[in-house]
Short mmCIF file of C-alpha atoms and ligand atoms in Angstrom, two decimals:
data_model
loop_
_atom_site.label_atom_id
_atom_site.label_comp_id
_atom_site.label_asym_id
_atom_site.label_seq_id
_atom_site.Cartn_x
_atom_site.Cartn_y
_atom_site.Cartn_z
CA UNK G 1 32.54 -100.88 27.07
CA UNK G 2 30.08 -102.14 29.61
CA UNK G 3 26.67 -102.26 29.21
CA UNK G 4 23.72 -102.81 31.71
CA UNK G 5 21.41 -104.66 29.67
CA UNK G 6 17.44 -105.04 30.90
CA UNK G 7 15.39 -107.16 29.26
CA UNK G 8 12.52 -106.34 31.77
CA UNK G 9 8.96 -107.40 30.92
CA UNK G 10 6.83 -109.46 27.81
CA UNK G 11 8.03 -108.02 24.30
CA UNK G 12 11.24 -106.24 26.23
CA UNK G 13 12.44 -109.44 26.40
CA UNK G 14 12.17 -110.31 22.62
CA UNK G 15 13.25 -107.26 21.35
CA UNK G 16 16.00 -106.83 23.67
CA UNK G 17 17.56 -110.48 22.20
CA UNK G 18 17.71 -108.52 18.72
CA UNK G 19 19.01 -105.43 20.24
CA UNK G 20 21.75 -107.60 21.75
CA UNK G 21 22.47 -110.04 18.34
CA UNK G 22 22.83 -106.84 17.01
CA UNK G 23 25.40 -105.13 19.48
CA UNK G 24 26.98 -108.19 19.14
CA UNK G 25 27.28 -108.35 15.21
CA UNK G 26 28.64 -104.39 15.16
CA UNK G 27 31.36 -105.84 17.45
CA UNK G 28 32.06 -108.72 15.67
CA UNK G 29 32.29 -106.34 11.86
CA UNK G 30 34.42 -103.11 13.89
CA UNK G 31 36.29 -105.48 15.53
CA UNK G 32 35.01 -104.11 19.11
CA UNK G 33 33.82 -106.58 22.19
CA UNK G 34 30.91 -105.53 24.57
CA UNK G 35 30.69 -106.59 28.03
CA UNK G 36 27.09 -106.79 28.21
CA UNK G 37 25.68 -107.83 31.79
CA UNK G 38 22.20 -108.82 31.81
CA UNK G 39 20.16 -108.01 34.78
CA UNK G 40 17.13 -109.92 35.50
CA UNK G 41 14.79 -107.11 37.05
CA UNK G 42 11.31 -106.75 35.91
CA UNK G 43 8.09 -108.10 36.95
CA UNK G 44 9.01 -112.02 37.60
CA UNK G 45 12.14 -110.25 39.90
CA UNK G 46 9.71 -108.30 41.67
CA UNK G 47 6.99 -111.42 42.03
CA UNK G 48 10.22 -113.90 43.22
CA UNK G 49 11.58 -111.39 45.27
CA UNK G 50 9.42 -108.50 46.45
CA UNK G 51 12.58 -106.47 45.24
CA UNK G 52 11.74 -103.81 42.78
CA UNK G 53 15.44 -102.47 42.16
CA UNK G 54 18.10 -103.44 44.94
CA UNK G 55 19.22 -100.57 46.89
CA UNK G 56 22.21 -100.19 45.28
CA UNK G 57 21.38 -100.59 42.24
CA UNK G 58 21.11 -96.57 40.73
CA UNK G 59 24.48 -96.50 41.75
CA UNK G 60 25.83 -99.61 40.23
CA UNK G 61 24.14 -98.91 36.73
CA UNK G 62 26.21 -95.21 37.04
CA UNK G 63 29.89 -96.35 38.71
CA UNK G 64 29.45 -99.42 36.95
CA UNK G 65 28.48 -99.33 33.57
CA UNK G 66 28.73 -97.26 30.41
CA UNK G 67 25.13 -97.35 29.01
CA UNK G 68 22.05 -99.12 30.20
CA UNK G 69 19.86 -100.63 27.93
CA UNK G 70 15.92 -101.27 28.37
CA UNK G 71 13.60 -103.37 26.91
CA UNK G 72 10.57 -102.69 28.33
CA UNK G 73 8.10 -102.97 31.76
CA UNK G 74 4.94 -103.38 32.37
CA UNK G 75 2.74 -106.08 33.64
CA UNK G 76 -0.74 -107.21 34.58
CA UNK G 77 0.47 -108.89 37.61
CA UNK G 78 1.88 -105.87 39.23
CA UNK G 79 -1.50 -103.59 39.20
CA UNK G 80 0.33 -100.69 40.06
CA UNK G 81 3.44 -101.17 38.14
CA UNK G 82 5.51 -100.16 40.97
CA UNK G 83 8.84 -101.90 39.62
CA UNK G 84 8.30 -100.29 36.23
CA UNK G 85 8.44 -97.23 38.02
CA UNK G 86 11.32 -97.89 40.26
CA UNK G 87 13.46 -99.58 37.45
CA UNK G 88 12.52 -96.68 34.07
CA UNK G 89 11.49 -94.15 35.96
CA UNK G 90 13.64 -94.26 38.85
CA UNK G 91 16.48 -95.32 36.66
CA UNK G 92 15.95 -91.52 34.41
CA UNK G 93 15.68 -89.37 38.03
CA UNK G 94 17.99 -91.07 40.00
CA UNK G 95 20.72 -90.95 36.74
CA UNK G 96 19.24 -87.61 36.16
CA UNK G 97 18.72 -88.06 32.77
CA UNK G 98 17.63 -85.02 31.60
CA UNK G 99 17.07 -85.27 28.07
CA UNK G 100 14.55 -87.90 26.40
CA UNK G 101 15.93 -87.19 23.10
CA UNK G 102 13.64 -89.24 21.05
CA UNK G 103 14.13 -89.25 16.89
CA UNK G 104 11.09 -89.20 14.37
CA UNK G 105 12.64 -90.34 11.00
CA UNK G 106 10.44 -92.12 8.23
CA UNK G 107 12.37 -94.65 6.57
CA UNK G 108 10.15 -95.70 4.37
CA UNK G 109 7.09 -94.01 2.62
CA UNK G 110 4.84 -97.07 2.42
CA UNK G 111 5.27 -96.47 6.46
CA UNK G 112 3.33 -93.26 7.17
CA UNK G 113 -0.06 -93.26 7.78
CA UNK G 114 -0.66 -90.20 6.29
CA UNK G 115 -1.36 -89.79 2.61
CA UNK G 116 1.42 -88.87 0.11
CA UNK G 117 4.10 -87.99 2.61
CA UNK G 118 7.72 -89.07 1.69
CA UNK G 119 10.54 -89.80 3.76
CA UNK G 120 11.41 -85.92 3.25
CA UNK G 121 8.25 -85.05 5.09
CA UNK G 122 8.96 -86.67 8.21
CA UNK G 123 12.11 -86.30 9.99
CA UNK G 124 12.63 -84.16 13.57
CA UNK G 125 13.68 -85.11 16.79
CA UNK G 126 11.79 -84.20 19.79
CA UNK G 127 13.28 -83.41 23.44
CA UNK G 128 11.40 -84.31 26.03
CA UNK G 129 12.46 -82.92 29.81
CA UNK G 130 12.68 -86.35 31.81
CA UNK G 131 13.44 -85.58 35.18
CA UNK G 132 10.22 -82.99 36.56
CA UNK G 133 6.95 -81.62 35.03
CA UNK G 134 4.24 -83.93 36.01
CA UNK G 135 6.03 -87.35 36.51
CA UNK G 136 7.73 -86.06 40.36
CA UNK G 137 4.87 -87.84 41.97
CA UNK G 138 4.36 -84.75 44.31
CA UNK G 139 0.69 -84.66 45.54
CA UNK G 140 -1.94 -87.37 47.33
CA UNK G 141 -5.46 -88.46 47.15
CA UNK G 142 -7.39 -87.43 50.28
CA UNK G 143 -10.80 -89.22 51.23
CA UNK G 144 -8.84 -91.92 48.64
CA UNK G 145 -12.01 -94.41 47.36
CA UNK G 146 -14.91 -92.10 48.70
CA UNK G 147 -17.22 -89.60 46.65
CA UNK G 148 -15.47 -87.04 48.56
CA UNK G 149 -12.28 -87.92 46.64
CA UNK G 150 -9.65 -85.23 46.12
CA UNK G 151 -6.95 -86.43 44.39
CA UNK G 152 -3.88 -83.98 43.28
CA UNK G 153 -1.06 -84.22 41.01
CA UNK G 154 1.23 -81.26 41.02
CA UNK G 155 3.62 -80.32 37.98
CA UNK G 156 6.92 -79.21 38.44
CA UNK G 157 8.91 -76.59 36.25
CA UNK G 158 12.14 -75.20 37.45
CA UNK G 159 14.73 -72.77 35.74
CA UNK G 160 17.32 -75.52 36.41
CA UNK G 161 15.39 -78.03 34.66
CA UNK G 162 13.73 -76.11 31.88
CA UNK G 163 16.71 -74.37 31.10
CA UNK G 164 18.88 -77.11 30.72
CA UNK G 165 16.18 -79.21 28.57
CA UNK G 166 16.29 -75.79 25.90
CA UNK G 167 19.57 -75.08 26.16
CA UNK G 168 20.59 -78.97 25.31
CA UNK G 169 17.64 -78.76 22.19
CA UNK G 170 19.45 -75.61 20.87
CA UNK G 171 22.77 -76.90 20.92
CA UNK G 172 21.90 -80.15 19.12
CA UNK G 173 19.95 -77.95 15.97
CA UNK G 174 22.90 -75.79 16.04
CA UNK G 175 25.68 -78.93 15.74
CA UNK G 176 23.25 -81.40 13.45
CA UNK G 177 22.63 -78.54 10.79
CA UNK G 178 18.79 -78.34 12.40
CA UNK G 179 17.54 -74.95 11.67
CA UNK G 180 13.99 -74.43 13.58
CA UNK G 181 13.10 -75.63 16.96
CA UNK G 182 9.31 -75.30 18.17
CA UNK G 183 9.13 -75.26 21.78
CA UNK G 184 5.28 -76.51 22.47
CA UNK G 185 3.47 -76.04 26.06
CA UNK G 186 -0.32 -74.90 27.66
CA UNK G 187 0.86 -71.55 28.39
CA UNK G 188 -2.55 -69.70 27.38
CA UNK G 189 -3.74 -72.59 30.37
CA UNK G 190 -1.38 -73.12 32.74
CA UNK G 191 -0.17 -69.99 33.04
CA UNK G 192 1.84 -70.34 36.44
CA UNK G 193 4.20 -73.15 35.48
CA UNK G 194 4.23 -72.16 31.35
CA UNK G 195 5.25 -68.98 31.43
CA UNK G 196 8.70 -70.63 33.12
CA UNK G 197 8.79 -72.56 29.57
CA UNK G 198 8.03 -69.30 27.62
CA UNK G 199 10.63 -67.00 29.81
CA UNK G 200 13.66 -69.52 29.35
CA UNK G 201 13.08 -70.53 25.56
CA UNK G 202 13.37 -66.70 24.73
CA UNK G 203 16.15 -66.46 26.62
CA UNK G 204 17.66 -68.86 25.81
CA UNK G 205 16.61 -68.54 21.67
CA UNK G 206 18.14 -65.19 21.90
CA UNK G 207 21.57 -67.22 22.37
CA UNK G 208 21.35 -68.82 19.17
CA UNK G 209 20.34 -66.38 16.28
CA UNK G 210 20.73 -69.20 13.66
CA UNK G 211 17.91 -71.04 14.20
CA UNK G 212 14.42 -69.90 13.84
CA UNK G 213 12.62 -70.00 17.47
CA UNK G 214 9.06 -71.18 17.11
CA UNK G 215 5.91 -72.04 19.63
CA UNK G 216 3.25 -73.79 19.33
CA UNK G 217 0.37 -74.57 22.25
CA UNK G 218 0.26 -78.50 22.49
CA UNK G 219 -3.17 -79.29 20.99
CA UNK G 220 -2.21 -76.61 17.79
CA UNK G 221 1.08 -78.50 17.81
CA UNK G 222 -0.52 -81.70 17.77
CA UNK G 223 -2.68 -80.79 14.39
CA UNK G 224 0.08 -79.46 13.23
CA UNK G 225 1.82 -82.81 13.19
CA UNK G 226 -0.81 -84.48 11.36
CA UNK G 227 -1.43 -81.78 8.65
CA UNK G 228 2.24 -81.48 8.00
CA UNK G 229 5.14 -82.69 9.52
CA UNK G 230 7.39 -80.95 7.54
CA UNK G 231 7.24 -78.47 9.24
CA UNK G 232 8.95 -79.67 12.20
CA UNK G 233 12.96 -80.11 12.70
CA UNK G 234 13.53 -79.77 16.50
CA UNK G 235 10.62 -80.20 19.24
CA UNK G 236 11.22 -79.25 22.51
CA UNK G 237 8.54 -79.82 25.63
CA UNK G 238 7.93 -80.99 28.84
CA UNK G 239 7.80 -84.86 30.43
CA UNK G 240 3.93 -85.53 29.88
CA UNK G 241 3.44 -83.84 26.18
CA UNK G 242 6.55 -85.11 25.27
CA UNK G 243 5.36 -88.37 26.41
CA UNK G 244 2.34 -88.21 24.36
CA UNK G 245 3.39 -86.48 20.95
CA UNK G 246 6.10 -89.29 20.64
CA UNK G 247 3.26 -92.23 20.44
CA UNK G 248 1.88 -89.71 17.81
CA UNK G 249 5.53 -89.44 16.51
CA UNK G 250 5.61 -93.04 16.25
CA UNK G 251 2.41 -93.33 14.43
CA UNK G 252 3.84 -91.06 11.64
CA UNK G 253 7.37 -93.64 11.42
CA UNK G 254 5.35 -96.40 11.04
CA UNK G 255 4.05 -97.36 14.33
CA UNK G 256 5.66 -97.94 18.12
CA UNK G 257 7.96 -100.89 17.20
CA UNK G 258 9.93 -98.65 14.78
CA UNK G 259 10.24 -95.59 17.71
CA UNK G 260 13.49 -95.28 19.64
CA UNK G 261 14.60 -93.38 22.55
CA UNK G 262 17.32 -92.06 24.35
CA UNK G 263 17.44 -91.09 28.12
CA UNK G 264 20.75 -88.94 28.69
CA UNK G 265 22.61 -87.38 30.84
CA UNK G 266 25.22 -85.70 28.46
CA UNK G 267 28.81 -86.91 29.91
CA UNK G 268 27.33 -89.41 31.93
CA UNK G 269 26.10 -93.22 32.39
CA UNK G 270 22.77 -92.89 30.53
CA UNK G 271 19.87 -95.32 29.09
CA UNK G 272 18.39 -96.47 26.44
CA UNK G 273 14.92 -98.13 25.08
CA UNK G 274 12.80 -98.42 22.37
CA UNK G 275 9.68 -96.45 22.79
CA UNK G 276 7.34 -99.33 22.52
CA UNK G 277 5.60 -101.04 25.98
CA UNK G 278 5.89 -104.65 27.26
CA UNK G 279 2.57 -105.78 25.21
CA UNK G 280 1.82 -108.60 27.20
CA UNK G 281 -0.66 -110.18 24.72
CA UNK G 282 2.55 -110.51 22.32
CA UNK G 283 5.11 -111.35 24.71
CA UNK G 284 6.91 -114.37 23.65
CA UNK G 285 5.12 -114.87 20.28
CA UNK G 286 7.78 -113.88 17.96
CA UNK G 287 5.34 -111.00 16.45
CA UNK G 288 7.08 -107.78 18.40
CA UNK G 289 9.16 -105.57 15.82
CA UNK G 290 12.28 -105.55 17.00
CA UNK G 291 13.61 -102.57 14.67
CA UNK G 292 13.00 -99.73 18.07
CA UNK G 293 15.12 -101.61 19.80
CA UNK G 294 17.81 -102.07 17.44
CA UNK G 295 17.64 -98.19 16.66
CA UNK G 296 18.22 -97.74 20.13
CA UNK G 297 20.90 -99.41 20.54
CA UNK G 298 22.34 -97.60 17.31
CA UNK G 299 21.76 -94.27 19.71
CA UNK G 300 23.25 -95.90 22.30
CA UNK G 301 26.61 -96.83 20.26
CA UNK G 302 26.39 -93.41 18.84
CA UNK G 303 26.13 -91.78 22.49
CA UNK G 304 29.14 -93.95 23.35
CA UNK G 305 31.58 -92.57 20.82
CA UNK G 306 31.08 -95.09 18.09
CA UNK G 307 29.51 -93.42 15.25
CA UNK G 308 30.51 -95.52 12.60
CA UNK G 309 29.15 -98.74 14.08
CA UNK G 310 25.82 -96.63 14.90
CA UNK G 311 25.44 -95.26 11.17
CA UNK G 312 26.12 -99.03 10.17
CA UNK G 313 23.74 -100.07 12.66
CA UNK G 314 21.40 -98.04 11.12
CA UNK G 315 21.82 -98.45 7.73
CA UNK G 316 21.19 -101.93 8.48
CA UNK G 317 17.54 -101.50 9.72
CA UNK G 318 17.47 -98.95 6.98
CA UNK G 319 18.13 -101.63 4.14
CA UNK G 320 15.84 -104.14 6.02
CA UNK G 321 12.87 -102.16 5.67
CA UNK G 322 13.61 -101.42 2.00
CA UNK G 323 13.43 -104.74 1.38
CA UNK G 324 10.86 -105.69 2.66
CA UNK G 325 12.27 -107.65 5.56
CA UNK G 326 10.45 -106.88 8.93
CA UNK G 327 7.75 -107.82 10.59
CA UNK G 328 3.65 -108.20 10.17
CA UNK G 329 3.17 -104.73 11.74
CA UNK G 330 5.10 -103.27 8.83
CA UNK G 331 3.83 -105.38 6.35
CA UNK G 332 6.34 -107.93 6.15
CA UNK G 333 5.90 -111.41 7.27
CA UNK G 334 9.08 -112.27 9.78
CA UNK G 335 9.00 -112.70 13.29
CA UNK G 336 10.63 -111.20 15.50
CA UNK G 337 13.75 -113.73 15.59
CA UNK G 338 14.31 -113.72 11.69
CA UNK G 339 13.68 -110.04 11.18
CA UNK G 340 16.65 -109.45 13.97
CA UNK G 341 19.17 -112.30 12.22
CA UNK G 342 18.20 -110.10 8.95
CA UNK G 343 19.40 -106.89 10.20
CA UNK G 344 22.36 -108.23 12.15
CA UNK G 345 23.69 -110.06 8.56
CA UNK G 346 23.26 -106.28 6.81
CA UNK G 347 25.70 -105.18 8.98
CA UNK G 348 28.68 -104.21 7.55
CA UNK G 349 31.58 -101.68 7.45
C1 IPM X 401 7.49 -93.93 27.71
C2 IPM X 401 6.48 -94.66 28.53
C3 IPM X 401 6.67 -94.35 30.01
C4 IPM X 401 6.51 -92.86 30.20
C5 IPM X 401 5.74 -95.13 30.94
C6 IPM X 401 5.96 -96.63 30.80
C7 IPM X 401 5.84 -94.73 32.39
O1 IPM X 401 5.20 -94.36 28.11
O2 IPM X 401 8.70 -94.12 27.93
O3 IPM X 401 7.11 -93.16 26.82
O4 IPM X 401 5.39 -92.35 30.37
O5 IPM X 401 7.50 -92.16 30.18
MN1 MN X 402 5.15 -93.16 26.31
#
């Protein structure tokens, strides 16, 4: 197995080293090596270089590799983040990885923000589409800087793309035992590029007469989440509210360091991160969580065929948190470092 491994920018870099003590302690319990190839872009790259991503290098993370794995990018440095956006973004269109499959699962009560809700209470996975809606960067700012400003941002929703986002939501509730999916959009607002959403998801429900087909408009769905998250076993949206109700997702797990994501192309190379940002006021202070990152991974060995080093992976984190051992943004008191070496010696078979 080959893995593209990106550290990228402040707290990607810490949690990333966890990730990676942790790929490596699966492999060492299974039996299993990795060939993990670190790649060094990110902001420093970009500052040394004035290369973002080298021109080949879409094409090397899909011939070459198996998975990618991110840490995270963002810096003050680069004021418009342009290699975050060439290296995460550019990495999910130019992979075409359609599906931001992105899990909400409690581990631990004392986690949720919200009063009295168990473990039971909070547990769905949301799809987010990751390759159109209103992250193509189709549009321009006219009289840019001027009080005669006009600046425009256009949102993109094609059958292809909607479809496929639906279809791939359906068929995970129907093979994971899921039995609702809420598909949530701004249809009563945007009623051009919505109704696309509405059209497909009843065509598409109509497919699958097992699971119950529900819709929600975003700001209802976003109450909704707070008031009771039980309610919710399979989200499906678009790039931007997908973007946004998995922060509030991540709020209900416990916070962003305990949120992790998958970028996928079903059948092909695809990528991996936690759902948590670079943090540059923590970067190198031994404070970030590193449990998102290690849960990607897990998704990422699961992806690859290698379900039971992802359950054990899993379990792992799981058994950390129980006891106690993980970092001050959970309540615990380890840094980063020691909460990783934790998890990586509950591995086992
Ligand atoms: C995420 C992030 C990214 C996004 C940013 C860094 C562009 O917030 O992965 O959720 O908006 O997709
Ligand atoms: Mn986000």
């Amino acid at each position: 197995m080959r893995i593209a491994v990106i550290p990228g920018d402040g707290i990607g870099v810490d949690t990333t080293v966890e990730a990676v003590k942790a790929i490596r302690a699966v492999g060492d319990v299974f039996g299993r090596s990795f060939d993990l190839e670190m790649l060094p872009w990110g902001a420093d790259y970009f500052l040394k270089t004035g290369i973002t991503m080298p021109s080949d290098g879409y094409a090397m993370l899909r011939d070459q590799f198996d998975a990618v794995f991110i840490g995270a990018l963002g810096d003050p440095r680069v004021p418009d983040n342009r290699h975050a956006r060439d290296i995460l973004l550019g990495t999910r269109f130019e992979l075409d990885l359609y599906v931001n499959y992105r899990p909400v699962k409690l581990l631990d009560q004392r986690l949720c923000p919200l009063k009295e809700r168990t473990t039971q209470d909070v547990n769905f996975v949301v799809f987010r589409e990751n390759t159109e809606g209103l992250y193509v960067s189709i549009g321009g700012r006219f009289k840019a800087g001027t009080e005669d400003e006009v600046a425009i941002q256009e949102e993109v929703n094609t059958y292809k793309g909607v479809h496929r986002i639906i279809r791939h939501a359906f068929e995970f509730a129907s093979t994971h035992g899921r039995r609702s999916i809420c598909m949530t959009d701004k249809s009563n607002a945007m009623a051009q590029g919505h109704a696309l959403w509405q059209r497909v998801f009843k065509e598409v429900a109509l497919q699958y007469p097992g699971i119950e087909a529900r819709h929600l408009y975003i700001d209802a769905l976003a109450l909704c989440l707070v008031q009771n998250p039980a309610q919710f076993d399979v989200i499906v949206t678009n790039n931007l509210f997908g973007d946004i109700i998995t922060d509030l997702g991540a709020a209900l797990q416990g916070g962003l360091g305990m949120a992790a994501s998958g970028n996928l192309h079903p059948g092909k190379t695809s990528m991996f991160e936690p759902v948590h940002g670079s943090a540059p006021p923590l970067a190198g202070k031994n404070v970030a969580n590193p449990m998102g990152a290690i849960l990607s991974a897990a998704l990422m060995l699961d992806y690859l065929g290698l379900a039971p080093e992802a359950a054990a992976v899993d379990a792992a984190v799981q058994a950390a948190v129980m006891a106690g051992h993980g970092t001050r943004d959970i309540g615990g008191s380890l840094g980063t470092a020691e909460a990783g070496d934790r998890i990586a010696a509950l591995i086992h078979r």
